[in-house]
Amino acid sequence: MASSLPDNAGADTVLSVFDEAHKAFRAQLSSEELAEISSVSSIEELLQAVRALSENHFLHKSRYKTCARKITQFGQSFAPYFEVINIFVQTNPEYAGLVWGSIRLILKLGGHYVTFLEKLGSFFDQMREQLPAYTDAIEILRQDQNRDGKRFDRRLLVSLSWIYKDVIQFCYEAYKLLSNKIPLGFRSKQRLIWRISWEPFDDRFGSLLKRLQWHSQLFEKELVITQLELNMTQLDSIRKQQEDLRLLYDEFEKEVITSQQLKEKQERNWERDEINLKHRCIARLKDWLNAPDWEDAHDSALSRVKEGSTDWFFSDTKYRNWWSTVTNSWKAKEKANNMTLIIQAKPGYGKTHLCSSLVDQLRSESLDFSSDAMDSHNRSAVCFYYFDTTKPWTVSAQCAFQALLTQLVHLYMDDKEAIDAACMMMYHGLSGQRNASKNEVLALLNWLLRRYPMIVLVIDGLDETNDVEMFLTDLRIALTGHTHRSRQKINHAVSSSDQTQSEYPPSSDTAIVMFARPDVPLPQSLLQSSDLLLLHNEQNLEAINDYLYDALEYLVDNGLLGNEHNIHHLAQKAALYSDGMFLWARLLDNYLRTDGLTVQERLDALNNLVYLKGLKNLYDAILSRLNGAYQISQAVTLPEQASKLTSPLGRIIPNFRDAIRKMTGALLEVATDDSVVFIHNSLGDYLHLRRLDSDIDTTNLDASEARIDLATSCMSYLTNCLPGEPLSGSSSVTPDLRYQTKRFPFLNYVIEYWTAHVASALRTGIFKEKHAKFAKENNRIRDSTRLLLSMVRRFIEDKKQ
């Protein structure tokens, strides 16, 4: 409550307590409320105003009159307080006027909440009972002021100032609960009213009543001492009363300190609870949005970017001009015509690396055009998403918007209004689903983008989404909220190159950067309302040269290339054959590191790069190398195959993550989520075209062998690795899924898919045996199929037992 003042506090210090309380209350009032409070300046005017309010009350008039009577009785008992104060110091009449005006304002606002007003009236009545008899003390104190050698204890004046501050604070608390002008927000007001509803007034404001009781005792002791001094009698009694008074003051000050500490602790607890509630709410929001992970893809791409290798992109004139247009429009708070930048480059160019560098730079160089450090509306931020066909769960348009929206929720988690809006959508949204629908995601994303205009949306791999048209349509909805355009109009825009529609998407404060292949179909209207940056081979030539120089330097340092070669020349030569494709340079590096290559073979490759030019030739070389490295020199017999498939579970390949790269010539890699994916989506295109090409020998890519191998591996795991009994050890005990998954990592997959793999493999074996053109393979296929059937029989017979 009030802070403790020193015993020797001067009149100016005590008056500052009145002034601070007076100003703090008035600062929360509107001009209309100030005028209303100022209209009542005395207790007489208050009584007159209360009578008018009581007569004009529209409902529960008798209950309202009872409340008004209790509150006005308090006012009448408290009125002499100001006469007592003015004996010692001359106070501003507005201090008293604030009390009478606030009481009238409380009665007026409480007209609609009679039940709550009755609680206030009861508490005013309790306060009145604790007030000392100020009227009886006025004459004694005035006589003491006129006496020579008078005793004036400033602590009396301090205690009087505390009473004023306590009464004003209670009036302010009552006003806050009844007024619509609450600075805390709707939900905070609900929590405050809930606490008042369930927490008794005596518990919430008990310290105020206790201080009034202390003040009454202090005041009465002061009057006793004053009376004794005036009569010049009972000197021993005066000393005793003075000592009692000192102890009372000490105890009172301790109580004030204890009360302050308790209040601070309670406020810390409330603040902690509110923070925990906010974190739980945000976690629930993220679960509701159900977005795929986005940061892993960014971190993975950024980790492969060499420092300085993308500087050329940020120095590009077209990019710099576009970014300058965007920042100028934000600064001037005016919409620019072209807020979208489309960056196109051929497959393997390194667009994902450029995207990760762009995101990283936009994060580190956030713009702020606000004069208020706490205002985030005029501060730029970046949200991003990577489409990747090697990870099928990332290619839908809805996943992209879920990820973008979740990033915005995370970025602005301290914005209570934004979180409240998101929660309102979650609990009272359009669908009522456990997870957010597409319409809910787009509606909330549109609201946040309008609330925070300085956002940059960065999209990588636009060509890799499963529906470019749908993504662009949903993007327009997210930016404008308009859904009236039909899908047929968008189709027409894609197919018509000479017809211009209205802007698509319309001009928006949100900046957009999209990376895509040049052959991705885009609406003509989108191209006309965007800046197009087409990247060429020579732009990243120097960066590729630096990358290859480091790669060749690694080979030399590890004795894989010899020491008598000009790696500067070799790197420059290789960079010229890359055709501007970072992927080609990366594949060449992986190829040169392949185990089994001699120094001379690496040099021959570097000196005859014409045979490795282009992704297709390089993929051919890697696959050819793999085919030669893993070619079986002698057919595996049936017993040998069975022995291989029944290897103990504990025998695992060490360093399996790195082993995958070596076994596949770095054509496969382990993603951050531990899934095994192609090094690039162009590898899938290459393998598909290779399979369709009848002139290419694809025996090393036989799908039938893969099906049979998958089926036999599943059956081997079931029959040889799992125990022939309930996993928990007893049929009456349910096994713990988490423990069993850790014990048998392959179990979930095998249980779900073993029947499908076996059926597919058996169909393949029967088909192969019926066609004479596969005669050379018949023995191998027949043996594999026979082994598979024997394992299925063994598994079924074992489980019957």
mmCIF file of C-alpha atoms in Angstrom, residues 418-536:
data_model
loop_
_atom_site.group_PDB
_atom_site.id
_atom_site.type_symbol
_atom_site.label_atom_id
_atom_site.label_comp_id
_atom_site.label_asym_id
_atom_site.label_seq_id
_atom_site.Cartn_x
_atom_site.Cartn_y
_atom_site.Cartn_z
ATOM 1 C CA ALA A 418 -3.238 -11.137 -31.327
ATOM 2 C CA ILE A 419 -3.153 -14.185 -29.058
ATOM 3 C CA ASP A 420 -6.728 -13.478 -27.919
ATOM 4 C CA ALA A 421 -7.848 -13.310 -31.560
ATOM 5 C CA ALA A 422 -6.117 -16.592 -32.355
ATOM 6 C CA CYS A 423 -7.670 -18.267 -29.319
ATOM 7 C CA MET A 424 -11.089 -16.925 -30.289
ATOM 8 C CA MET A 425 -10.648 -18.488 -33.718
ATOM 9 C CA MET A 426 -9.447 -21.754 -32.147
ATOM 10 C CA TYR A 427 -12.320 -22.112 -29.678
ATOM 11 C CA HIS A 428 -15.100 -20.409 -31.618
ATOM 12 C CA GLY A 429 -13.868 -20.764 -35.201
ATOM 13 C CA LEU A 430 -15.523 -21.769 -38.424
ATOM 14 C CA SER A 431 -15.136 -25.528 -38.259
ATOM 15 C CA GLY A 432 -14.773 -26.639 -34.653
ATOM 16 C CA GLN A 433 -12.172 -29.193 -35.715
ATOM 17 C CA ARG A 434 -9.411 -30.418 -33.438
ATOM 18 C CA ASN A 435 -6.945 -28.997 -35.971
ATOM 19 C CA ALA A 436 -7.383 -25.736 -37.854
ATOM 20 C CA SER A 437 -9.090 -25.885 -41.248
ATOM 21 C CA LYS A 438 -7.618 -24.202 -44.291
ATOM 22 C CA ASN A 439 -10.182 -21.373 -44.153
ATOM 23 C CA GLU A 440 -9.390 -20.720 -40.490
ATOM 24 C CA VAL A 441 -5.647 -20.649 -41.193
ATOM 25 C CA LEU A 442 -6.054 -18.219 -44.106
ATOM 26 C CA ALA A 443 -8.483 -15.968 -42.202
ATOM 27 C CA LEU A 444 -6.189 -15.703 -39.180
ATOM 28 C CA LEU A 445 -3.120 -15.241 -41.383
ATOM 29 C CA ASN A 446 -4.864 -12.407 -43.228
ATOM 30 C CA TRP A 447 -5.751 -10.721 -39.910
ATOM 31 C CA LEU A 448 -2.173 -10.910 -38.624
ATOM 32 C CA LEU A 449 -0.654 -9.677 -41.902
ATOM 33 C CA ARG A 450 -2.944 -6.649 -41.779
ATOM 34 C CA ARG A 451 -2.067 -6.052 -38.133
ATOM 35 C CA TYR A 452 1.677 -6.339 -38.834
ATOM 36 C CA PRO A 453 2.290 -4.843 -42.288
ATOM 37 C CA MET A 454 6.104 -5.065 -42.304
ATOM 38 C CA ILE A 455 6.319 -8.829 -42.925
ATOM 39 C CA VAL A 456 8.419 -10.581 -45.560
ATOM 40 C CA LEU A 457 7.159 -13.999 -46.684
ATOM 41 C CA VAL A 458 9.910 -16.088 -48.288
ATOM 42 C CA ILE A 459 8.915 -19.229 -50.220
ATOM 43 C CA ASP A 460 11.480 -21.666 -51.622
ATOM 44 C CA GLY A 461 10.729 -24.339 -54.207
ATOM 45 C CA LEU A 462 7.434 -22.950 -55.518
ATOM 46 C CA ASP A 463 7.668 -25.468 -58.360
ATOM 47 C CA GLU A 464 7.871 -28.296 -55.802
ATOM 48 C CA THR A 465 4.439 -27.729 -54.250
ATOM 49 C CA ASN A 466 1.843 -30.274 -55.306
ATOM 50 C CA ASP A 467 -0.472 -27.542 -56.621
ATOM 51 C CA VAL A 468 1.066 -24.220 -57.668
ATOM 52 C CA GLU A 469 -2.293 -22.822 -58.706
ATOM 53 C CA MET A 470 -3.893 -23.616 -55.358
ATOM 54 C CA PHE A 471 -0.970 -22.127 -53.461
ATOM 55 C CA LEU A 472 -1.181 -18.838 -55.385
ATOM 56 C CA THR A 473 -4.959 -18.717 -54.917
ATOM 57 C CA ASP A 474 -4.632 -19.255 -51.173
ATOM 58 C CA LEU A 475 -1.822 -16.689 -51.029
ATOM 59 C CA ARG A 476 -4.139 -14.088 -52.541
ATOM 60 C CA ILE A 477 -6.774 -14.926 -49.926
ATOM 61 C CA ALA A 478 -4.198 -14.672 -47.126
ATOM 62 C CA LEU A 479 -3.121 -11.237 -48.357
ATOM 63 C CA THR A 480 -6.519 -9.723 -49.152
ATOM 64 C CA GLY A 481 -9.172 -11.881 -47.495
ATOM 65 C CA HIS A 482 -11.066 -11.942 -50.842
ATOM 66 C CA THR A 483 -12.442 -15.296 -51.957
ATOM 67 C CA HIS A 484 -14.896 -14.224 -54.634
ATOM 68 C CA ARG A 485 -12.736 -15.068 -57.652
ATOM 69 C CA SER A 486 -13.468 -18.451 -59.086
ATOM 70 C CA ARG A 487 -10.893 -21.130 -59.719
ATOM 71 C CA GLN A 488 -11.698 -20.997 -63.435
ATOM 72 C CA LYS A 489 -10.453 -17.419 -63.597
ATOM 73 C CA ILE A 490 -7.141 -18.484 -62.110
ATOM 74 C CA ASN A 491 -6.900 -21.319 -64.641
ATOM 75 C CA HIS A 492 -7.588 -18.865 -67.418
ATOM 76 C CA ALA A 493 -4.863 -16.543 -66.078
ATOM 77 C CA VAL A 494 -2.315 -19.349 -66.166
ATOM 78 C CA SER A 495 -3.162 -20.382 -69.718
ATOM 79 C CA SER A 496 -3.602 -16.912 -71.229
ATOM 80 C CA SER A 497 -0.394 -15.027 -71.764
ATOM 81 C CA ASP A 498 -1.924 -12.055 -73.571
ATOM 82 C CA GLN A 499 -4.847 -11.301 -71.263
ATOM 83 C CA THR A 500 -4.392 -9.115 -68.200
ATOM 84 C CA GLN A 501 -6.553 -9.483 -65.123
ATOM 85 C CA SER A 502 -6.633 -7.189 -62.148
ATOM 86 C CA GLU A 503 -3.619 -7.406 -59.852
ATOM 87 C CA TYR A 504 -2.799 -10.919 -58.551
ATOM 88 C CA PRO A 505 -2.235 -10.761 -55.707
ATOM 89 C CA PRO A 506 -3.428 -7.166 -55.121
ATOM 90 C CA SER A 507 -1.018 -4.594 -53.784
ATOM 91 C CA SER A 508 -0.271 -5.346 -50.127
ATOM 92 C CA ASP A 509 2.036 -4.114 -47.390
ATOM 93 C CA THR A 510 3.403 -7.642 -47.116
ATOM 94 C CA ALA A 511 6.576 -8.277 -49.112
ATOM 95 C CA ILE A 512 6.884 -11.669 -50.822
ATOM 96 C CA VAL A 513 9.943 -13.453 -52.224
ATOM 97 C CA MET A 514 9.435 -16.699 -54.161
ATOM 98 C CA PHE A 515 12.155 -18.973 -55.552
ATOM 99 C CA ALA A 516 11.142 -21.187 -58.477
ATOM 100 C CA ARG A 517 12.317 -22.872 -61.670
ATOM 101 C CA PRO A 518 11.843 -20.844 -64.870
ATOM 102 C CA ASP A 519 9.348 -23.378 -66.247
ATOM 103 C CA VAL A 520 6.841 -23.116 -63.387
ATOM 104 C CA PRO A 521 3.501 -21.808 -64.772
ATOM 105 C CA LEU A 522 2.609 -18.429 -63.262
ATOM 106 C CA PRO A 523 -0.429 -16.214 -63.968
ATOM 107 C CA GLN A 524 0.306 -13.338 -66.313
ATOM 108 C CA SER A 525 -1.270 -10.931 -63.837
ATOM 109 C CA LEU A 526 1.134 -12.084 -61.110
ATOM 110 C CA LEU A 527 4.125 -11.545 -63.397
ATOM 111 C CA GLN A 528 2.917 -8.049 -64.292
ATOM 112 C CA SER A 529 2.521 -7.060 -60.634
ATOM 113 C CA SER A 530 5.888 -8.515 -59.546
ATOM 114 C CA ASP A 531 9.573 -7.970 -60.109
ATOM 115 C CA LEU A 532 11.217 -10.911 -61.894
ATOM 116 C CA LEU A 533 14.859 -11.769 -61.223
ATOM 117 C CA LEU A 534 16.259 -14.428 -63.570
ATOM 118 C CA LEU A 535 19.618 -15.745 -62.314
ATOM 119 C CA HIS A 536 22.336 -16.588 -64.870
#
